[in-house]
PDB file of C-alpha atoms in Angstrom:
ATOM      1  CA  MET W   1     -43.197  55.900  -1.825  1.00  0.00           C
ATOM      2  CA  GLN W   2     -44.343  59.295  -2.333  1.00  0.00           C
ATOM      3  CA  LYS W   3     -42.451  61.698  -0.571  1.00  0.00           C
ATOM      4  CA  ASP W   4     -41.804  65.645  -0.935  1.00  0.00           C
ATOM      5  CA  ILE W   5     -38.184  67.678  -1.444  1.00  0.00           C
ATOM      6  CA  MET W   6     -37.918  67.950   2.452  1.00  0.00           C
ATOM      7  CA  SER W   7     -38.841  64.610   3.581  1.00  0.00           C
ATOM      8  CA  GLU W   8     -36.568  61.798   5.454  1.00  0.00           C
ATOM      9  CA  TRP W   9     -36.972  58.031   5.516  1.00  0.00           C
ATOM     10  CA  SER W  10     -35.171  55.621   7.509  1.00  0.00           C
ATOM     11  CA  ILE W  11     -34.560  51.776   7.719  1.00  0.00           C
ATOM     12  CA  SER W  12     -34.499  50.218  11.057  1.00  0.00           C
ATOM     13  CA  LEU W  13     -32.316  47.415  11.845  1.00  0.00           C
ATOM     14  CA  GLY W  14     -32.635  46.476  15.298  1.00  0.00           C
ATOM     15  CA  PRO W  15     -31.418  49.589  16.971  1.00  0.00           C
ATOM     16  CA  LEU W  16     -29.582  50.887  13.948  1.00  0.00           C
ATOM     17  CA  GLN W  17     -31.264  53.634  11.751  1.00  0.00           C
ATOM     18  CA  LEU W  18     -30.393  53.770   8.400  1.00  0.00           C
ATOM     19  CA  THR W  19     -31.327  57.034   6.862  1.00  0.00           C
ATOM     20  CA  ASN W  20     -31.588  57.944   3.028  1.00  0.00           C
ATOM     21  CA  SER W  21     -28.555  60.251   3.638  1.00  0.00           C
ATOM     22  CA  LEU W  22     -26.725  57.771   5.097  1.00  0.00           C
ATOM     23  CA  LEU W  23     -27.383  55.257   2.367  1.00  0.00           C
ATOM     24  CA  THR W  24     -26.810  57.539  -0.568  1.00  0.00           C
ATOM     25  CA  SER W  25     -23.362  58.258   1.063  1.00  0.00           C
ATOM     26  CA  PHE W  26     -22.697  54.671   1.413  1.00  0.00           C
ATOM     27  CA  GLY W  27     -23.837  54.421  -2.346  1.00  0.00           C
ATOM     28  CA  ILE W  28     -21.477  57.530  -3.572  1.00  0.00           C
ATOM     29  CA  THR W  29     -18.602  56.089  -1.598  1.00  0.00           C
ATOM     30  CA  LEU W  30     -18.897  52.688  -3.372  1.00  0.00           C
ATOM     31  CA  GLY W  31     -19.579  54.014  -6.729  1.00  0.00           C
ATOM     32  CA  ILE W  32     -16.421  56.409  -6.330  1.00  0.00           C
ATOM     33  CA  VAL W  33     -14.200  53.095  -5.601  1.00  0.00           C
ATOM     34  CA  LEU W  34     -15.752  50.989  -8.237  1.00  0.00           C
ATOM     35  CA  ILE W  35     -15.426  53.565 -10.773  1.00  0.00           C
ATOM     36  CA  SER W  36     -11.686  54.410  -9.748  1.00  0.00           C
ATOM     37  CA  LEU W  37     -10.728  50.679  -9.911  1.00  0.00           C
ATOM     38  CA  LEU W  38     -12.394  50.329 -13.295  1.00  0.00           C
ATOM     39  CA  LEU W  39     -10.479  53.367 -14.903  1.00  0.00           C
ATOM     40  CA  THR W  40      -7.488  53.199 -13.453  1.00  0.00           C
ATOM     41  CA  ARG W  41      -6.687  49.440 -14.690  1.00  0.00           C
ATOM     42  CA  LYS W  42      -6.977  50.712 -18.278  1.00  0.00           C
ATOM     43  CA  SER W  43      -4.453  53.327 -18.047  1.00  0.00           C
ATOM     44  CA  ALA W  44      -1.672  53.390 -20.887  1.00  0.00           C
ATOM     45  CA  LEU W  45       1.406  55.129 -21.957  1.00  0.00           C
ATOM     46  CA  HIS W  46      -0.717  56.613 -24.847  1.00  0.00           C
ATOM     47  CA  PRO W  47      -3.874  58.160 -23.106  1.00  0.00           C
ATOM     48  CA  SER W  48      -7.479  57.625 -24.253  1.00  0.00           C
ATOM     49  CA  GLY W  49      -9.594  60.411 -23.975  1.00  0.00           C
ATOM     50  CA  THR W  50     -11.091  59.436 -20.679  1.00  0.00           C
ATOM     51  CA  GLN W  51      -7.589  59.082 -19.206  1.00  0.00           C
ATOM     52  CA  VAL W  52      -6.516  62.649 -20.161  1.00  0.00           C
ATOM     53  CA  MET W  53      -9.947  63.988 -18.799  1.00  0.00           C
ATOM     54  CA  LEU W  54      -9.150  61.976 -15.554  1.00  0.00           C
ATOM     55  CA  GLU W  55      -5.288  63.270 -15.297  1.00  0.00           C
ATOM     56  CA  GLY W  56      -6.466  66.630 -15.859  1.00  0.00           C
ATOM     57  CA  ILE W  57      -8.888  66.504 -12.793  1.00  0.00           C
ATOM     58  CA  VAL W  58      -6.096  64.943 -10.583  1.00  0.00           C
ATOM     59  CA  GLY W  59      -3.613  67.240 -11.752  1.00  0.00           C
ATOM     60  CA  SER W  60      -5.622  70.245 -10.762  1.00  0.00           C
ATOM     61  CA  ILE W  61      -6.435  69.038  -7.598  1.00  0.00           C
ATOM     62  CA  GLU W  62      -2.662  68.268  -7.089  1.00  0.00           C
ATOM     63  CA  ASP W  63      -1.818  72.017  -8.084  1.00  0.00           C
ATOM     64  CA  ALA W  64      -4.633  73.449  -5.415  1.00  0.00           C
ATOM     65  CA  VAL W  65      -3.087  71.074  -2.681  1.00  0.00           C
ATOM     66  CA  HIS W  66       0.255  71.930  -3.501  1.00  0.00           C
ATOM     67  CA  ALA W  67      -0.052  75.811  -3.850  1.00  0.00           C
ATOM     68  CA  VAL W  68      -1.527  75.591  -0.042  1.00  0.00           C
ATOM     69  CA  GLN W  69       1.109  72.889   1.318  1.00  0.00           C
ATOM     70  CA  PRO W  70       4.053  72.246  -1.225  1.00  0.00           C
ATOM     71  CA  GLU W  71       6.183  70.003   1.148  1.00  0.00           C
ATOM     72  CA  HIS W  72       3.632  67.450   1.641  1.00  0.00           C
ATOM     73  CA  THR W  73       1.452  67.364  -1.375  1.00  0.00           C
ATOM     74  CA  ARG W  74       1.817  63.796  -1.853  1.00  0.00           C
ATOM     75  CA  GLN W  75       0.925  63.185   1.688  1.00  0.00           C
ATOM     76  CA  LEU W  76      -2.279  65.321   1.587  1.00  0.00           C
ATOM     77  CA  MET W  77      -3.740  64.418  -2.049  1.00  0.00           C
ATOM     78  CA  PRO W  78      -5.621  61.288  -1.157  1.00  0.00           C
ATOM     79  CA  LEU W  79      -7.493  62.803   1.541  1.00  0.00           C
ATOM     80  CA  ILE W  80      -8.229  66.293  -0.008  1.00  0.00           C
ATOM     81  CA  GLY W  81      -8.831  64.733  -3.520  1.00  0.00           C
ATOM     82  CA  THR W  82     -11.168  62.257  -2.127  1.00  0.00           C
ATOM     83  CA  LEU W  83     -13.098  64.952   0.009  1.00  0.00           C
ATOM     84  CA  TRP W  84     -13.602  67.219  -3.138  1.00  0.00           C
ATOM     85  CA  ILE W  85     -14.845  64.406  -5.283  1.00  0.00           C
ATOM     86  CA  PHE W  86     -17.179  63.057  -3.051  1.00  0.00           C
ATOM     87  CA  LEU W  87     -18.570  66.324  -2.059  1.00  0.00           C
ATOM     88  CA  VAL W  88     -18.967  67.054  -5.667  1.00  0.00           C
ATOM     89  CA  ILE W  89     -20.857  64.191  -6.603  1.00  0.00           C
ATOM     90  CA  ALA W  90     -22.674  64.215  -2.935  1.00  0.00           C
ATOM     91  CA  ASN W  91     -23.863  67.980  -3.683  1.00  0.00           C
ATOM     92  CA  LEU W  92     -24.817  67.475  -7.157  1.00  0.00           C
ATOM     93  CA  ILE W  93     -26.849  64.024  -6.931  1.00  0.00           C
ATOM     94  CA  GLY W  94     -29.866  65.964  -5.668  1.00  0.00           C
ATOM     95  CA  ILE W  95     -30.756  67.589  -9.318  1.00  0.00           C
ATOM     96  CA  ILE W  96     -31.399  63.919  -9.996  1.00  0.00           C
ATOM     97  CA  PRO W  97     -34.878  63.173  -9.740  1.00  0.00           C
ATOM     98  CA  GLY W  98     -35.318  60.423  -6.778  1.00  0.00           C
ATOM     99  CA  PHE W  99     -32.284  61.568  -5.123  1.00  0.00           C
ATOM    100  CA  GLU W 100     -31.471  63.853  -2.276  1.00  0.00           C
ATOM    101  CA  SER W 101     -28.030  65.560  -1.735  1.00  0.00           C
ATOM    102  CA  PRO W 102     -26.858  63.785   1.799  1.00  0.00           C
ATOM    103  CA  THR W 103     -24.924  66.953   2.694  1.00  0.00           C
ATOM    104  CA  ARG W 104     -28.172  68.459   3.674  1.00  0.00           C
ATOM    105  CA  ASP W 105     -28.107  66.010   6.458  1.00  0.00           C
ATOM    106  CA  LEU W 106     -26.414  67.759   9.758  1.00  0.00           C
ATOM    107  CA  SER W 107     -25.125  63.913  10.910  1.00  0.00           C
ATOM    108  CA  ILE W 108     -23.176  63.538   7.336  1.00  0.00           C
ATOM    109  CA  THR W 109     -21.709  66.818   7.229  1.00  0.00           C
ATOM    110  CA  SER W 110     -20.976  66.671  10.793  1.00  0.00           C
ATOM    111  CA  ALA W 111     -19.008  63.132  10.053  1.00  0.00           C
ATOM    112  CA  LEU W 112     -17.071  64.839   7.369  1.00  0.00           C
ATOM    113  CA  ALA W 113     -15.844  67.447   9.714  1.00  0.00           C
ATOM    114  CA  MET W 114     -15.158  64.952  12.206  1.00  0.00           C
ATOM    115  CA  ILE W 115     -12.884  63.421   9.365  1.00  0.00           C
ATOM    116  CA  VAL W 116     -11.225  66.360   8.960  1.00  0.00           C
ATOM    117  CA  PHE W 117     -10.611  67.154  12.741  1.00  0.00           C
ATOM    118  CA  PHE W 118      -8.928  63.714  13.358  1.00  0.00           C
ATOM    119  CA  SER W 119      -6.972  64.095  10.013  1.00  0.00           C
ATOM    120  CA  VAL W 120      -5.618  67.218  11.245  1.00  0.00           C
ATOM    121  CA  HIS W 121      -4.106  65.636  14.543  1.00  0.00           C
ATOM    122  CA  TRP W 122      -2.774  62.476  12.459  1.00  0.00           C
ATOM    123  CA  PHE W 123      -0.861  64.531   9.854  1.00  0.00           C
ATOM    124  CA  GLY W 124       0.468  66.859  12.605  1.00  0.00           C
ATOM    125  CA  ILE W 125       1.327  63.708  15.203  1.00  0.00           C
ATOM    126  CA  ARG W 126       2.684  61.745  11.762  1.00  0.00           C
ATOM    127  CA  SER W 127       5.025  64.833  10.764  1.00  0.00           C
ATOM    128  CA  GLN W 128       6.465  65.652  14.185  1.00  0.00           C
ATOM    129  CA  GLY W 129       5.466  63.095  16.767  1.00  0.00           C
ATOM    130  CA  TRP W 130       2.946  63.500  19.318  1.00  0.00           C
ATOM    131  CA  ARG W 131       4.958  65.005  22.034  1.00  0.00           C
ATOM    132  CA  ALA W 132       6.307  68.005  19.520  1.00  0.00           C
ATOM    133  CA  TYR W 133       2.706  67.830  18.121  1.00  0.00           C
ATOM    134  CA  PHE W 134       0.645  68.543  21.266  1.00  0.00           C
ATOM    135  CA  ASN W 135       3.350  70.716  22.782  1.00  0.00           C
ATOM    136  CA  HIS W 136       2.535  73.425  20.302  1.00  0.00           C
ATOM    137  CA  TYR W 137      -0.788  73.863  22.337  1.00  0.00           C
ATOM    138  CA  LEU W 138       1.195  75.092  25.526  1.00  0.00           C
ATOM    139  CA  THR W 139       2.732  77.801  23.610  1.00  0.00           C
ATOM    140  CA  PRO W 140       3.688  80.555  24.309  1.00  0.00           C
ATOM    141  CA  THR W 141       2.276  79.500  27.597  1.00  0.00           C
ATOM    142  CA  PRO W 142      -0.051  76.767  28.990  1.00  0.00           C
ATOM    143  CA  LEU W 143      -2.752  79.070  29.639  1.00  0.00           C
ATOM    144  CA  MET W 144      -3.352  79.105  26.120  1.00  0.00           C
ATOM    145  CA  LEU W 145      -4.385  75.418  26.120  1.00  0.00           C
ATOM    146  CA  PRO W 146      -7.978  76.001  26.685  1.00  0.00           C
ATOM    147  CA  PHE W 147      -8.198  78.534  23.678  1.00  0.00           C
ATOM    148  CA  HIS W 148      -6.405  76.332  21.526  1.00  0.00           C
ATOM    149  CA  VAL W 149      -9.040  73.538  22.133  1.00  0.00           C
ATOM    150  CA  ILE W 150     -12.169  75.745  22.161  1.00  0.00           C
ATOM    151  CA  SER W 151     -10.445  77.114  18.635  1.00  0.00           C
ATOM    152  CA  GLU W 152     -10.172  73.189  17.494  1.00  0.00           C
ATOM    153  CA  LEU W 153     -13.744  72.642  18.388  1.00  0.00           C
ATOM    154  CA  THR W 154     -15.737  75.440  17.193  1.00  0.00           C
ATOM    155  CA  ARG W 155     -13.648  75.439  13.785  1.00  0.00           C
ATOM    156  CA  THR W 156     -14.743  71.570  13.312  1.00  0.00           C
ATOM    157  CA  LEU W 157     -18.535  72.596  14.385  1.00  0.00           C
ATOM    158  CA  ALA W 158     -18.341  75.663  11.845  1.00  0.00           C
ATOM    159  CA  LEU W 159     -17.274  73.041   9.087  1.00  0.00           C
ATOM    160  CA  ALA W 160     -20.233  71.146   9.523  1.00  0.00           C
ATOM    161  CA  VAL W 161     -22.878  73.346  10.013  1.00  0.00           C
ATOM    162  CA  ARG W 162     -21.501  75.829   7.155  1.00  0.00           C
ATOM    163  CA  LEU W 163     -21.907  72.951   4.464  1.00  0.00           C
ATOM    164  CA  PHE W 164     -25.268  71.846   6.196  1.00  0.00           C
ATOM    165  CA  GLY W 165     -26.663  75.190   6.219  1.00  0.00           C
ATOM    166  CA  ASN W 166     -25.746  76.027   2.658  1.00  0.00           C
ATOM    167  CA  MET W 167     -27.143  73.314   1.131  1.00  0.00           C
ATOM    168  CA  MET W 168     -30.189  73.008   2.919  1.00  0.00           C
ATOM    169  CA  SER W 169     -30.881  76.816   2.314  1.00  0.00           C
ATOM    170  CA  LEU W 170     -30.284  75.864  -1.336  1.00  0.00           C
ATOM    171  CA  GLU W 171     -32.960  73.358  -1.476  1.00  0.00           C
ATOM    172  CA  ILE W 172     -35.407  75.652   0.544  1.00  0.00           C
ATOM    173  CA  ALA W 173     -34.721  78.157  -2.019  1.00  0.00           C
ATOM    174  CA  ALA W 174     -35.377  75.646  -4.971  1.00  0.00           C
ATOM    175  CA  LEU W 175     -38.762  74.510  -3.273  1.00  0.00           C
ATOM    176  CA  LEU W 176     -40.035  78.028  -2.689  1.00  0.00           C
ATOM    177  CA  VAL W 177     -39.054  79.277  -6.125  1.00  0.00           C
ATOM    178  CA  LEU W 178     -40.667  76.053  -7.526  1.00  0.00           C
ATOM    179  CA  LEU W 179     -43.792  76.650  -5.742  1.00  0.00           C
ATOM    180  CA  VAL W 180     -44.078  80.408  -6.763  1.00  0.00           C
ATOM    181  CA  ALA W 181     -43.087  80.045 -10.356  1.00  0.00           C
ATOM    182  CA  GLY W 182     -44.016  76.334 -11.007  1.00  0.00           C
ATOM    183  CA  PHE W 183     -41.610  74.973 -13.530  1.00  0.00           C
ATOM    184  CA  LEU W 184     -41.452  78.492 -15.541  1.00  0.00           C
ATOM    185  CA  ALA W 185     -37.780  78.861 -14.498  1.00  0.00           C
ATOM    186  CA  PRO W 186     -35.951  75.654 -14.302  1.00  0.00           C
ATOM    187  CA  VAL W 187     -32.591  75.968 -16.043  1.00  0.00           C
ATOM    188  CA  PRO W 188     -31.777  79.190 -13.927  1.00  0.00           C
ATOM    189  CA  LEU W 189     -32.555  77.437 -10.756  1.00  0.00           C
ATOM    190  CA  LEU W 190     -30.504  74.090 -11.940  1.00  0.00           C
ATOM    191  CA  MET W 191     -27.497  76.220 -12.913  1.00  0.00           C
ATOM    192  CA  LEU W 192     -27.858  77.889  -9.380  1.00  0.00           C
ATOM    193  CA  HIS W 193     -27.915  74.519  -7.732  1.00  0.00           C
ATOM    194  CA  ILE W 194     -24.761  73.344  -9.953  1.00  0.00           C
ATOM    195  CA  VAL W 195     -22.591  76.629  -8.980  1.00  0.00           C
ATOM    196  CA  GLU W 196     -23.332  76.472  -5.277  1.00  0.00           C
ATOM    197  CA  ALA W 197     -22.914  72.753  -5.155  1.00  0.00           C
ATOM    198  CA  LEU W 198     -19.480  73.195  -6.384  1.00  0.00           C
ATOM    199  CA  VAL W 199     -18.521  76.138  -4.559  1.00  0.00           C
ATOM    200  CA  GLN W 200     -19.800  74.482  -1.558  1.00  0.00           C
ATOM    201  CA  ALA W 201     -17.725  71.673  -2.063  1.00  0.00           C
ATOM    202  CA  TYR W 202     -14.511  73.524  -3.095  1.00  0.00           C
ATOM    203  CA  ILE W 203     -14.962  75.616   0.178  1.00  0.00           C
ATOM    204  CA  PHE W 204     -15.079  72.588   2.225  1.00  0.00           C
ATOM    205  CA  GLY W 205     -12.164  70.986   0.843  1.00  0.00           C
ATOM    206  CA  ILE W 206      -9.940  73.910   0.958  1.00  0.00           C
ATOM    207  CA  LEU W 207     -10.875  74.791   4.526  1.00  0.00           C
ATOM    208  CA  ALA W 208      -9.600  71.130   5.728  1.00  0.00           C
ATOM    209  CA  LEU W 209      -6.683  71.667   3.633  1.00  0.00           C
ATOM    210  CA  ILE W 210      -5.500  74.991   5.446  1.00  0.00           C
ATOM    211  CA  TYR W 211      -6.225  73.433   8.883  1.00  0.00           C
ATOM    212  CA  ILE W 212      -3.980  70.386   7.974  1.00  0.00           C
ATOM    213  CA  ALA W 213      -1.629  72.905   6.289  1.00  0.00           C
ATOM    214  CA  SER W 214      -1.632  74.865   9.348  1.00  0.00           C
ATOM    215  CA  ALA W 215      -0.958  71.980  11.806  1.00  0.00           C
ATOM    216  CA  LEU W 216       1.927  70.992   9.829  1.00  0.00           C
ATOM    217  CA  GLN W 217       3.303  74.350   9.619  1.00  0.00           C
ATOM    218  CA  SER W 218       3.042  74.906  13.118  1.00  0.00           C
ATOM    219  CA  GLN W 219       5.229  71.863  13.807  1.00  0.00           C
ATOM    220  CA  GLN W 220       7.629  72.944  11.330  1.00  0.00           C
ATOM    221  CA  ARG W 221       7.859  76.029  12.719  1.00  0.00           C
ATOM    222  CA  HIS W 222       8.620  74.648  16.322  1.00  0.00           C
ATOM    223  CA  LEU W 223      10.893  72.302  14.776  1.00  0.00           C
ATOM    224  CA  ASP W 224      13.005  75.297  12.867  1.00  0.00           C
ATOM    225  CA  LYS W 225      12.825  76.968  16.241  1.00  0.00           C
ATOM    226  CA  SER W 226      14.385  74.105  18.327  1.00  0.00           C
ATOM    227  CA  GLN W 227      16.979  73.509  15.690  1.00  0.00           C
ATOM    228  CA  THR W 228      17.868  77.176  15.902  1.00  0.00           C
ATOM    229  CA  GLU W 229      18.448  76.753  19.789  1.00  0.00           C
ATOM    230  CA  LYS W 230      20.441  74.075  19.433  1.00  0.00           C
ATOM    231  CA  GLY W 231      22.496  76.013  16.723  1.00  0.00           C
ATOM    232  CA  ASN W 232      23.225  78.654  18.829  1.00  0.00           C
ATOM    233  CA  ALA W 233      23.955  76.580  21.968  1.00  0.00           C
ATOM    234  CA  HIS W 234      26.778  74.881  20.241  1.00  0.00           C
ATOM    235  CA  GLU W 235      28.154  78.177  19.201  1.00  0.00           C
TER     236      GLU W 235
END
């Protein structure tokens, strides 16, 4: 089927619509799972070149997570690492002929933002319990509750729109350059796409990490305050 760079198609399964962005996302997810299982089953004490490269990637992600949230690095590594790997592949797959970046679809970036939204609350509740977690929405006064809720919703929306807008604008810019200059400058255009794709993947992942870390730190501050008040009462 012939289609231009900005086309979108879908497969109808009754009331369910499977778009090319959704199917590409499923394919990337399945590929990550299969490759991870294939590569990790061959890990050895004396690593091969491939294992050294993989350990270097995992180590870099772990260092980035540890720099933001050192106390919960092991808890946050699976989510943040998976997000980064998925986004790098999803952003870069558009440079392969016949494929399109699923992150240029607002529904895909919204789904990723919702994952981050629920992860923030899940980690916060898991760390301190639901009562202590939701109590911080009422501090320093219950009047702040609407503002806290609006803040949670707007940053989730911004997370989705930022990634979508940047990836869509990148593809539009690529299309305009190709229309104006033809194929005279494919290498600079390709390099721009790669750099921007990596930058956007990093920004999305680091913002997700900061949001989760802020939830964990707010609960830690609440716990420290409670412990201080109890200590003062005993004295």
